């Protein structure tokens, strides 16, 4: 496969919050790297936060981290994926949102997503030292320390594309929550993250999966992702219907609204577990009464990104889960790179849209 010396990419400039289609130079592949031709890249909620100015990247960059691509070139020394499966040119792969060093304190304490020299796809400022690393481009370089897996042929691009973000993060959430068969689970937020949490909780055998969200259009979809009950908020009536009157075993905050946290705490049973996953922006403050946290022996656990094992488990789940839940409807529409403006406008118009994707 001969490779071009330039490729097209959408560059986001945080200074004036503009997106522009540009030709960027490609560079020689280094040992240990993989060059990927991007097949599909979904626009994630966090990309929208960056574009709207709620998150502040350091400089111009190529956004997009929910990506499926084909191996276009293998750097010296790379012969297999991270499970030891042989890799060949043209193979479809997915990869973890972050590349880590494997040696620092965080990497050696089972939190590689907090590596001291973390490299995050779709988040790195474009400069001479950093190769193309975002999904809104024709090519992406997987630097050493990336975690990539060959995709099975029965997992199409539109199902695999969001596995490495929303689904893997919620795989980590149900792992940390230790969700068991028979549990009652409260999920705050019916965006894609919340719906992934619902499907994974149902798959683990939760007896009640309650999704709350103020947006009715979003709630309507939750039933096809394993929700047994939906409501605008977790009031006392819902609690008595779904949590045996004693409170939820597990609550997952998947909406990024600090104001829902007191309600989540109030809804938990004695000994309940609360996973906080959505507030990834500065000044996410909430007034919390610590008395019930203390006297109800609650566990509050923060979650940000996930481990390679979570991505493996999420991929495994998706192969079976796509039959049981409405994951096939997640990517509503696919646009070419140059139509990113149209794609963003569509997402803004319709809050029930979970994902729109770009295909370079
Ligand atoms: Zn994402
Ligand atoms: Zn590290």
CSV table of C-alpha atoms and ligand atoms in Angstrom, one decimal:
chain,number,residue,atom,x,y,z
A,1,UNK,CA,0.0,0.0,0.0
A,2,UNK,CA,1.6,3.3,-1.0
A,3,UNK,CA,1.0,6.1,1.4
A,4,UNK,CA,0.4,9.8,0.6
A,5,UNK,CA,2.8,12.4,2.0
A,6,UNK,CA,-0.2,14.6,3.0
A,7,UNK,CA,-3.7,13.9,4.2
A,8,UNK,CA,-6.9,15.8,4.9
A,9,UNK,CA,-7.8,16.7,8.5
A,10,UNK,CA,-10.3,18.9,10.3
A,11,UNK,CA,-8.3,21.3,12.5
A,12,UNK,CA,-10.0,22.9,15.5
A,13,UNK,CA,-8.5,26.2,16.6
A,14,UNK,CA,-9.5,26.9,20.2
A,15,UNK,CA,-8.5,30.6,19.9
A,16,UNK,CA,-11.4,31.5,17.7
A,17,UNK,CA,-13.3,28.1,18.0
A,18,UNK,CA,-13.2,27.4,14.2
A,19,UNK,CA,-13.0,24.1,12.4
A,20,UNK,CA,-11.1,24.1,9.1
A,21,UNK,CA,-10.4,21.4,6.5
A,22,UNK,CA,-6.6,21.3,6.0
A,23,UNK,CA,-3.9,19.3,4.2
A,24,UNK,CA,-1.4,18.2,6.8
A,25,UNK,CA,1.9,16.5,6.2
A,26,UNK,CA,2.4,12.8,7.1
A,27,UNK,CA,5.7,11.7,8.6
A,28,UNK,CA,7.7,8.5,8.5
A,29,UNK,CA,6.4,5.7,10.8
A,30,UNK,CA,8.6,5.2,13.8
A,31,UNK,CA,9.4,1.8,15.3
A,32,UNK,CA,6.6,0.5,17.5
A,33,UNK,CA,3.9,2.7,15.8
A,34,UNK,CA,0.9,1.7,13.7
A,35,UNK,CA,-0.5,3.9,10.9
A,36,UNK,CA,-4.3,3.7,10.6
A,37,UNK,CA,-6.5,4.8,7.8
A,38,UNK,CA,-9.6,6.2,9.5
A,39,UNK,CA,-12.8,4.4,8.4
A,40,UNK,CA,-15.3,6.0,10.8
A,41,UNK,CA,-15.0,8.6,13.6
A,42,UNK,CA,-18.0,9.5,15.8
A,43,UNK,CA,-18.5,12.9,17.3
A,44,UNK,CA,-18.5,12.4,21.1
A,45,UNK,CA,-20.1,14.7,23.7
A,46,UNK,CA,-16.6,15.7,24.8
A,47,UNK,CA,-15.7,16.9,21.3
A,48,UNK,CA,-18.9,19.0,21.5
A,49,UNK,CA,-17.7,20.4,24.9
A,50,UNK,CA,-14.4,21.4,23.3
A,51,UNK,CA,-16.0,23.0,20.2
A,52,UNK,CA,-18.4,25.0,22.4
A,53,UNK,CA,-15.6,26.2,24.6
A,54,UNK,CA,-16.5,24.3,27.8
A,55,UNK,CA,-13.2,22.5,27.7
A,56,UNK,CA,-10.0,24.3,26.8
A,57,UNK,CA,-7.3,22.5,24.8
A,58,UNK,CA,-3.8,24.0,24.7
A,59,UNK,CA,-3.7,24.8,21.0
A,60,UNK,CA,-4.9,23.8,17.5
A,61,UNK,CA,-5.7,20.0,17.3
A,62,UNK,CA,-7.5,17.3,15.4
A,63,UNK,CA,-10.5,16.2,17.5
A,64,UNK,CA,-12.2,12.8,17.4
A,65,UNK,CA,-11.3,9.8,19.6
A,66,UNK,CA,-14.1,7.3,18.9
A,67,UNK,CA,-12.5,5.8,15.9
A,68,UNK,CA,-12.4,2.6,13.8
A,69,UNK,CA,-9.6,2.3,11.2
A,70,UNK,CA,-7.7,-0.1,9.0
A,71,UNK,CA,-4.0,-0.8,9.4
A,72,UNK,CA,-2.3,1.2,6.7
A,73,UNK,CA,1.3,0.5,7.8
A,74,UNK,CA,3.1,-1.3,10.7
A,75,UNK,CA,6.1,0.2,12.3
A,76,UNK,CA,9.3,-1.9,12.9
A,77,UNK,CA,8.6,-4.5,15.6
A,78,UNK,CA,4.8,-4.5,15.4
A,79,UNK,CA,3.4,-7.9,14.2
A,80,UNK,CA,0.4,-8.4,16.5
A,81,UNK,CA,-2.4,-6.6,18.3
A,82,UNK,CA,-2.3,-6.3,22.1
A,83,UNK,CA,-3.8,-9.7,22.6
A,84,UNK,CA,-1.1,-11.3,20.4
A,85,UNK,CA,-3.4,-11.7,17.4
A,86,UNK,CA,-1.4,-11.3,14.1
A,87,UNK,CA,-2.0,-7.9,12.4
A,88,UNK,CA,-1.9,-7.4,8.7
A,89,UNK,CA,-2.4,-4.4,6.4
A,90,UNK,CA,-6.1,-3.8,5.9
A,91,UNK,CA,-7.1,-5.3,9.3
A,92,UNK,CA,-9.8,-3.3,11.1
A,93,UNK,CA,-8.8,-2.2,14.6
A,94,UNK,CA,-10.0,-0.2,17.5
A,95,UNK,CA,-7.8,1.3,20.2
A,96,UNK,CA,-7.9,2.7,23.7
A,97,UNK,CA,-8.4,6.5,24.0
A,98,UNK,CA,-5.0,6.8,25.7
A,99,UNK,CA,-1.5,5.6,25.2
A,100,UNK,CA,0.6,5.1,28.4
A,101,UNK,CA,4.2,4.4,29.3
A,102,UNK,CA,3.7,1.2,31.4
A,103,UNK,CA,6.5,2.2,33.8
A,104,UNK,CA,5.3,5.2,35.9
A,105,UNK,CA,3.5,5.2,39.3
A,106,UNK,CA,0.0,5.2,37.8
A,107,UNK,CA,0.8,2.6,35.1
A,108,UNK,CA,2.2,0.3,37.7
A,109,UNK,CA,-0.8,0.8,40.0
A,110,UNK,CA,-3.5,-0.3,37.6
A,111,UNK,CA,-4.6,3.2,36.5
A,112,UNK,CA,-2.7,3.6,33.2
A,113,UNK,CA,-5.3,6.2,32.1
A,114,UNK,CA,-3.5,8.5,34.5
A,115,UNK,CA,0.0,7.9,33.1
A,116,UNK,CA,2.5,10.6,33.9
A,117,UNK,CA,3.2,10.9,30.1
A,118,UNK,CA,-0.3,10.2,28.9
A,119,UNK,CA,-1.0,10.6,25.2
A,120,UNK,CA,-4.7,11.0,24.4
A,121,UNK,CA,-6.1,10.5,21.0
A,122,UNK,CA,-8.2,13.5,19.7
A,123,UNK,CA,-6.8,15.7,22.5
A,124,UNK,CA,-3.1,16.4,21.6
A,125,UNK,CA,-2.0,19.8,20.3
A,126,UNK,CA,-0.7,19.7,16.7
A,127,UNK,CA,3.0,20.4,16.7
A,128,UNK,CA,6.1,19.1,15.0
A,129,UNK,CA,6.7,16.4,17.6
A,130,UNK,CA,3.1,15.1,17.7
A,131,UNK,CA,1.8,13.1,14.7
A,132,UNK,CA,-1.8,13.1,13.6
A,133,UNK,CA,-3.7,11.6,16.5
A,134,UNK,CA,-7.4,12.5,16.0
A,135,UNK,CA,-10.3,10.8,14.3
A,136,UNK,CA,-11.4,13.7,12.1
A,137,UNK,CA,-8.7,13.0,9.6
A,138,UNK,CA,-7.8,10.5,6.9
A,139,UNK,CA,-5.0,9.0,8.9
A,140,UNK,CA,-4.1,8.5,12.6
A,141,UNK,CA,-0.7,7.4,14.1
A,142,UNK,CA,-0.9,5.0,17.0
A,143,UNK,CA,2.2,5.9,19.1
A,144,UNK,CA,4.1,3.3,21.2
A,145,UNK,CA,2.1,2.5,24.3
A,146,UNK,CA,-1.2,2.5,22.4
A,147,UNK,CA,-3.6,-0.4,23.1
A,148,UNK,CA,-5.2,-1.8,20.0
A,149,UNK,CA,-7.3,-4.8,19.1
A,150,UNK,CA,-8.2,-6.4,15.8
A,151,UNK,CA,-11.9,-6.2,15.3
A,152,UNK,CA,-13.9,-9.4,14.5
A,153,UNK,CA,-15.5,-9.4,11.1
A,154,UNK,CA,-19.0,-9.7,12.6
A,155,UNK,CA,-18.6,-6.3,14.4
A,156,UNK,CA,-19.3,-3.6,11.8
A,157,UNK,CA,-17.8,-0.1,12.0
A,158,UNK,CA,-21.0,1.6,13.2
A,159,UNK,CA,-21.2,-0.7,16.2
A,160,UNK,CA,-17.5,-0.7,17.0
A,161,UNK,CA,-16.9,3.0,16.7
A,162,UNK,CA,-18.1,4.1,20.2
A,163,UNK,CA,-16.9,1.0,22.1
A,164,UNK,CA,-13.5,2.7,23.0
A,165,UNK,CA,-15.2,5.6,24.8
A,166,UNK,CA,-18.8,5.4,26.2
A,167,UNK,CA,-19.0,1.7,26.3
A,168,UNK,CA,-15.6,1.0,27.8
A,169,UNK,CA,-16.0,3.8,30.4
A,170,UNK,CA,-19.3,2.3,31.5
A,171,UNK,CA,-17.7,-1.2,31.5
A,172,UNK,CA,-15.3,0.3,34.0
A,173,UNK,CA,-18.3,1.8,35.9
A,174,UNK,CA,-20.2,-1.6,36.3
A,175,UNK,CA,-16.9,-3.2,37.3
A,176,UNK,CA,-16.2,-0.6,40.0
A,177,UNK,CA,-19.9,-0.7,41.1
A,178,UNK,CA,-19.6,-4.5,41.3
A,179,UNK,CA,-23.1,-4.8,39.9
A,180,UNK,CA,-24.6,-8.2,40.7
A,181,UNK,CA,-27.6,-10.2,39.4
A,182,UNK,CA,-30.8,-8.9,41.2
A,183,UNK,CA,-29.3,-5.5,42.0
A,184,UNK,CA,-31.3,-2.3,41.5
A,185,UNK,CA,-29.4,0.3,39.5
A,186,UNK,CA,-30.1,4.0,39.1
A,187,UNK,CA,-28.5,5.7,36.1
A,188,UNK,CA,-28.6,9.5,35.9
A,189,UNK,CA,-28.4,10.6,32.3
A,190,UNK,CA,-29.8,9.0,29.1
A,191,UNK,CA,-27.1,10.1,26.7
A,192,UNK,CA,-25.0,7.4,25.1
A,193,UNK,CA,-22.9,6.9,28.2
A,194,UNK,CA,-26.1,6.4,30.4
A,195,UNK,CA,-27.6,4.0,27.8
A,196,UNK,CA,-24.4,2.0,27.7
A,197,UNK,CA,-24.5,1.8,31.6
A,198,UNK,CA,-28.2,0.6,31.3
A,199,UNK,CA,-27.4,-2.1,28.8
A,200,UNK,CA,-24.3,-3.3,30.7
A,201,UNK,CA,-26.3,-3.4,34.0
A,202,UNK,CA,-29.1,-5.3,32.4
A,203,UNK,CA,-26.6,-7.7,30.9
A,204,UNK,CA,-25.1,-8.3,34.4
A,205,UNK,CA,-28.6,-9.3,35.6
A,206,UNK,CA,-29.8,-6.2,37.4
A,207,UNK,CA,-33.4,-6.7,38.4
A,208,UNK,CA,-34.3,-3.0,38.1
A,209,UNK,CA,-32.5,-0.6,35.7
A,210,UNK,CA,-33.8,2.9,36.3
A,211,UNK,CA,-32.8,5.7,33.9
A,212,UNK,CA,-33.5,9.3,34.8
A,213,UNK,CA,-33.2,12.3,32.5
A,214,UNK,CA,-35.1,15.5,32.1
A,215,UNK,CA,-35.3,15.0,28.2
A,216,UNK,CA,-38.3,12.9,27.2
A,217,UNK,CA,-36.9,12.1,23.7
A,218,UNK,CA,-33.8,10.7,25.3
A,219,UNK,CA,-35.8,8.6,27.9
A,220,UNK,CA,-37.8,7.1,25.1
A,221,UNK,CA,-34.7,5.3,23.8
A,222,UNK,CA,-33.7,4.0,27.2
A,223,UNK,CA,-36.1,1.1,27.1
A,224,UNK,CA,-34.3,-0.4,24.1
A,225,UNK,CA,-31.1,-0.3,26.1
A,226,UNK,CA,-32.2,-2.4,29.0
A,227,UNK,CA,-34.0,0.2,31.2
A,228,UNK,CA,-36.9,-1.3,33.2
A,229,UNK,CA,-38.1,2.1,34.3
A,230,UNK,CA,-37.6,5.7,33.1
A,231,UNK,CA,-38.5,9.0,34.8
A,232,UNK,CA,-37.5,12.7,34.7
A,233,UNK,CA,-35.9,12.4,38.2
A,234,UNK,CA,-35.4,9.9,41.0
A,235,UNK,CA,-38.3,10.9,43.3
A,236,UNK,CA,-39.5,8.9,46.4
A,237,UNK,CA,-42.3,7.1,44.4
A,238,UNK,CA,-39.9,5.7,41.9
A,239,UNK,CA,-37.7,4.6,44.7
A,240,UNK,CA,-40.4,2.6,46.4
A,241,UNK,CA,-41.4,1.0,43.1
A,242,UNK,CA,-38.0,0.0,41.9
A,243,UNK,CA,-35.6,-0.3,44.8
A,244,UNK,CA,-37.7,-2.4,47.2
A,245,UNK,CA,-38.3,0.7,49.3
A,246,UNK,CA,-34.8,0.5,50.8
A,247,UNK,CA,-32.8,2.4,48.1
A,248,UNK,CA,-30.7,1.5,45.1
A,249,UNK,CA,-27.7,-0.9,45.4
A,250,UNK,CA,-25.9,1.1,42.7
A,251,UNK,CA,-26.2,4.6,41.2
A,252,UNK,CA,-24.2,5.8,38.2
A,253,UNK,CA,-23.9,9.6,37.5
A,254,UNK,CA,-23.5,9.7,33.7
A,255,UNK,CA,-24.8,13.1,32.8
A,256,UNK,CA,-22.2,15.7,33.9
A,257,UNK,CA,-24.7,17.7,36.0
A,258,UNK,CA,-23.3,18.2,39.5
A,259,UNK,CA,-26.8,19.2,40.7
A,260,UNK,CA,-28.0,15.5,40.4
A,261,UNK,CA,-25.4,14.2,42.9
A,262,UNK,CA,-27.5,14.9,46.1
A,263,UNK,CA,-30.4,13.0,44.5
A,264,UNK,CA,-28.1,10.1,43.7
A,265,UNK,CA,-26.9,10.0,47.3
A,266,UNK,CA,-30.4,10.1,48.7
A,267,UNK,CA,-31.6,7.3,46.4
A,268,UNK,CA,-28.9,4.8,47.6
A,269,UNK,CA,-29.5,2.1,50.2
A,270,UNK,CA,-27.3,1.6,53.2
A,271,UNK,CA,-24.0,0.3,51.9
A,272,UNK,CA,-24.8,1.5,48.4
A,273,UNK,CA,-22.2,2.4,45.7
A,274,UNK,CA,-22.2,5.6,43.7
A,275,UNK,CA,-20.0,5.9,40.6
A,276,UNK,CA,-19.4,9.5,39.5
A,277,UNK,CA,-18.4,9.6,35.8
A,278,UNK,CA,-19.7,12.7,34.1
A,279,UNK,CA,-18.2,15.8,35.7
A,280,UNK,CA,-15.0,16.0,33.8
A,281,UNK,CA,-14.9,19.8,33.5
A,282,UNK,CA,-13.7,22.5,35.9
A,283,UNK,CA,-15.8,23.9,38.7
A,284,UNK,CA,-18.3,21.0,38.8
A,285,UNK,CA,-19.5,21.9,42.3
A,286,UNK,CA,-22.5,20.6,44.2
A,287,UNK,CA,-23.7,21.0,47.8
A,288,UNK,CA,-23.6,17.6,49.5
A,289,UNK,CA,-24.9,16.7,52.9
A,290,UNK,CA,-22.2,14.3,54.2
A,291,UNK,CA,-24.2,12.9,57.0
A,292,UNK,CA,-26.0,10.3,54.8
A,293,UNK,CA,-22.8,9.5,53.0
A,294,UNK,CA,-21.2,8.7,56.4
A,295,UNK,CA,-24.1,7.1,58.3
A,296,UNK,CA,-25.4,5.1,55.3
A,297,UNK,CA,-21.9,3.7,54.8
A,298,UNK,CA,-21.9,4.8,51.1
A,299,UNK,CA,-19.1,4.3,48.7
A,300,UNK,CA,-18.5,7.3,46.3
A,301,UNK,CA,-16.1,6.4,43.5
A,302,UNK,CA,-14.8,8.7,40.8
A,303,UNK,CA,-14.3,7.3,37.3
A,304,UNK,CA,-12.4,8.8,34.4
A,305,UNK,CA,-11.7,6.7,31.3
A,306,UNK,CA,-10.8,3.0,31.7
A,307,UNK,CA,-8.2,0.3,31.6
A,308,UNK,CA,-7.2,-1.9,28.5
A,309,UNK,CA,-9.1,-4.8,30.2
A,310,UNK,CA,-12.3,-2.7,30.2
A,311,UNK,CA,-11.9,-2.1,26.4
A,312,UNK,CA,-11.5,-5.9,25.9
A,313,UNK,CA,-14.5,-6.7,28.0
A,314,UNK,CA,-16.6,-3.9,26.2
A,315,UNK,CA,-15.7,-5.4,22.8
A,316,UNK,CA,-16.7,-8.9,24.0
A,317,UNK,CA,-20.0,-7.5,25.3
A,318,UNK,CA,-20.7,-5.6,22.1
A,319,UNK,CA,-20.5,-8.7,20.0
A,320,UNK,CA,-23.4,-10.3,21.9
A,321,UNK,CA,-25.0,-7.0,23.2
A,322,UNK,CA,-25.7,-5.7,19.7
A,323,UNK,CA,-28.4,-8.4,19.4
A,324,UNK,CA,-30.1,-7.6,22.7
A,325,UNK,CA,-30.0,-3.8,22.7
A,326,UNK,CA,-30.5,-1.0,20.1
A,327,UNK,CA,-26.9,-0.2,19.6
A,328,UNK,CA,-27.5,-0.5,15.8
A,329,UNK,CA,-29.4,2.8,16.0
A,330,UNK,CA,-26.7,4.8,17.9
A,331,UNK,CA,-24.9,6.3,14.8
A,332,UNK,CA,-27.8,8.2,13.2
A,333,UNK,CA,-26.0,9.6,10.2
A,334,UNK,CA,-22.5,9.6,8.5
A,335,UNK,CA,-21.0,12.6,6.8
A,336,UNK,CA,-17.9,13.2,4.8
A,337,UNK,CA,-15.1,15.2,6.6
A,338,UNK,CA,-15.9,18.4,4.8
A,339,UNK,CA,-19.5,18.3,6.1
A,340,UNK,CA,-18.6,18.5,9.8
A,341,UNK,CA,-20.5,21.7,10.1
A,342,UNK,CA,-23.7,20.0,8.9
A,343,UNK,CA,-23.0,17.0,11.3
A,344,UNK,CA,-22.7,19.4,14.3
A,345,UNK,CA,-25.8,21.3,13.3
A,346,UNK,CA,-27.8,18.1,13.1
A,347,UNK,CA,-26.7,17.0,16.6
A,348,UNK,CA,-27.6,20.4,18.0
A,349,UNK,CA,-31.1,20.4,16.4
A,350,UNK,CA,-32.1,16.9,17.7
A,351,UNK,CA,-31.2,16.0,21.3
A,352,UNK,CA,-32.3,12.4,20.8
A,353,UNK,CA,-29.4,11.8,18.4
A,354,UNK,CA,-26.8,9.8,20.2
A,355,UNK,CA,-24.0,9.9,17.6
A,356,UNK,CA,-23.3,11.3,14.2
A,357,UNK,CA,-20.1,10.1,12.6
A,358,UNK,CA,-17.6,11.3,10.0
A,359,UNK,CA,-16.2,9.0,7.3
A,360,UNK,CA,-13.0,10.4,5.6
B,1,LIG,ZN1,-15.8,10.0,23.7
B,2,LIG,ZN1,2.8,5.7,32.7
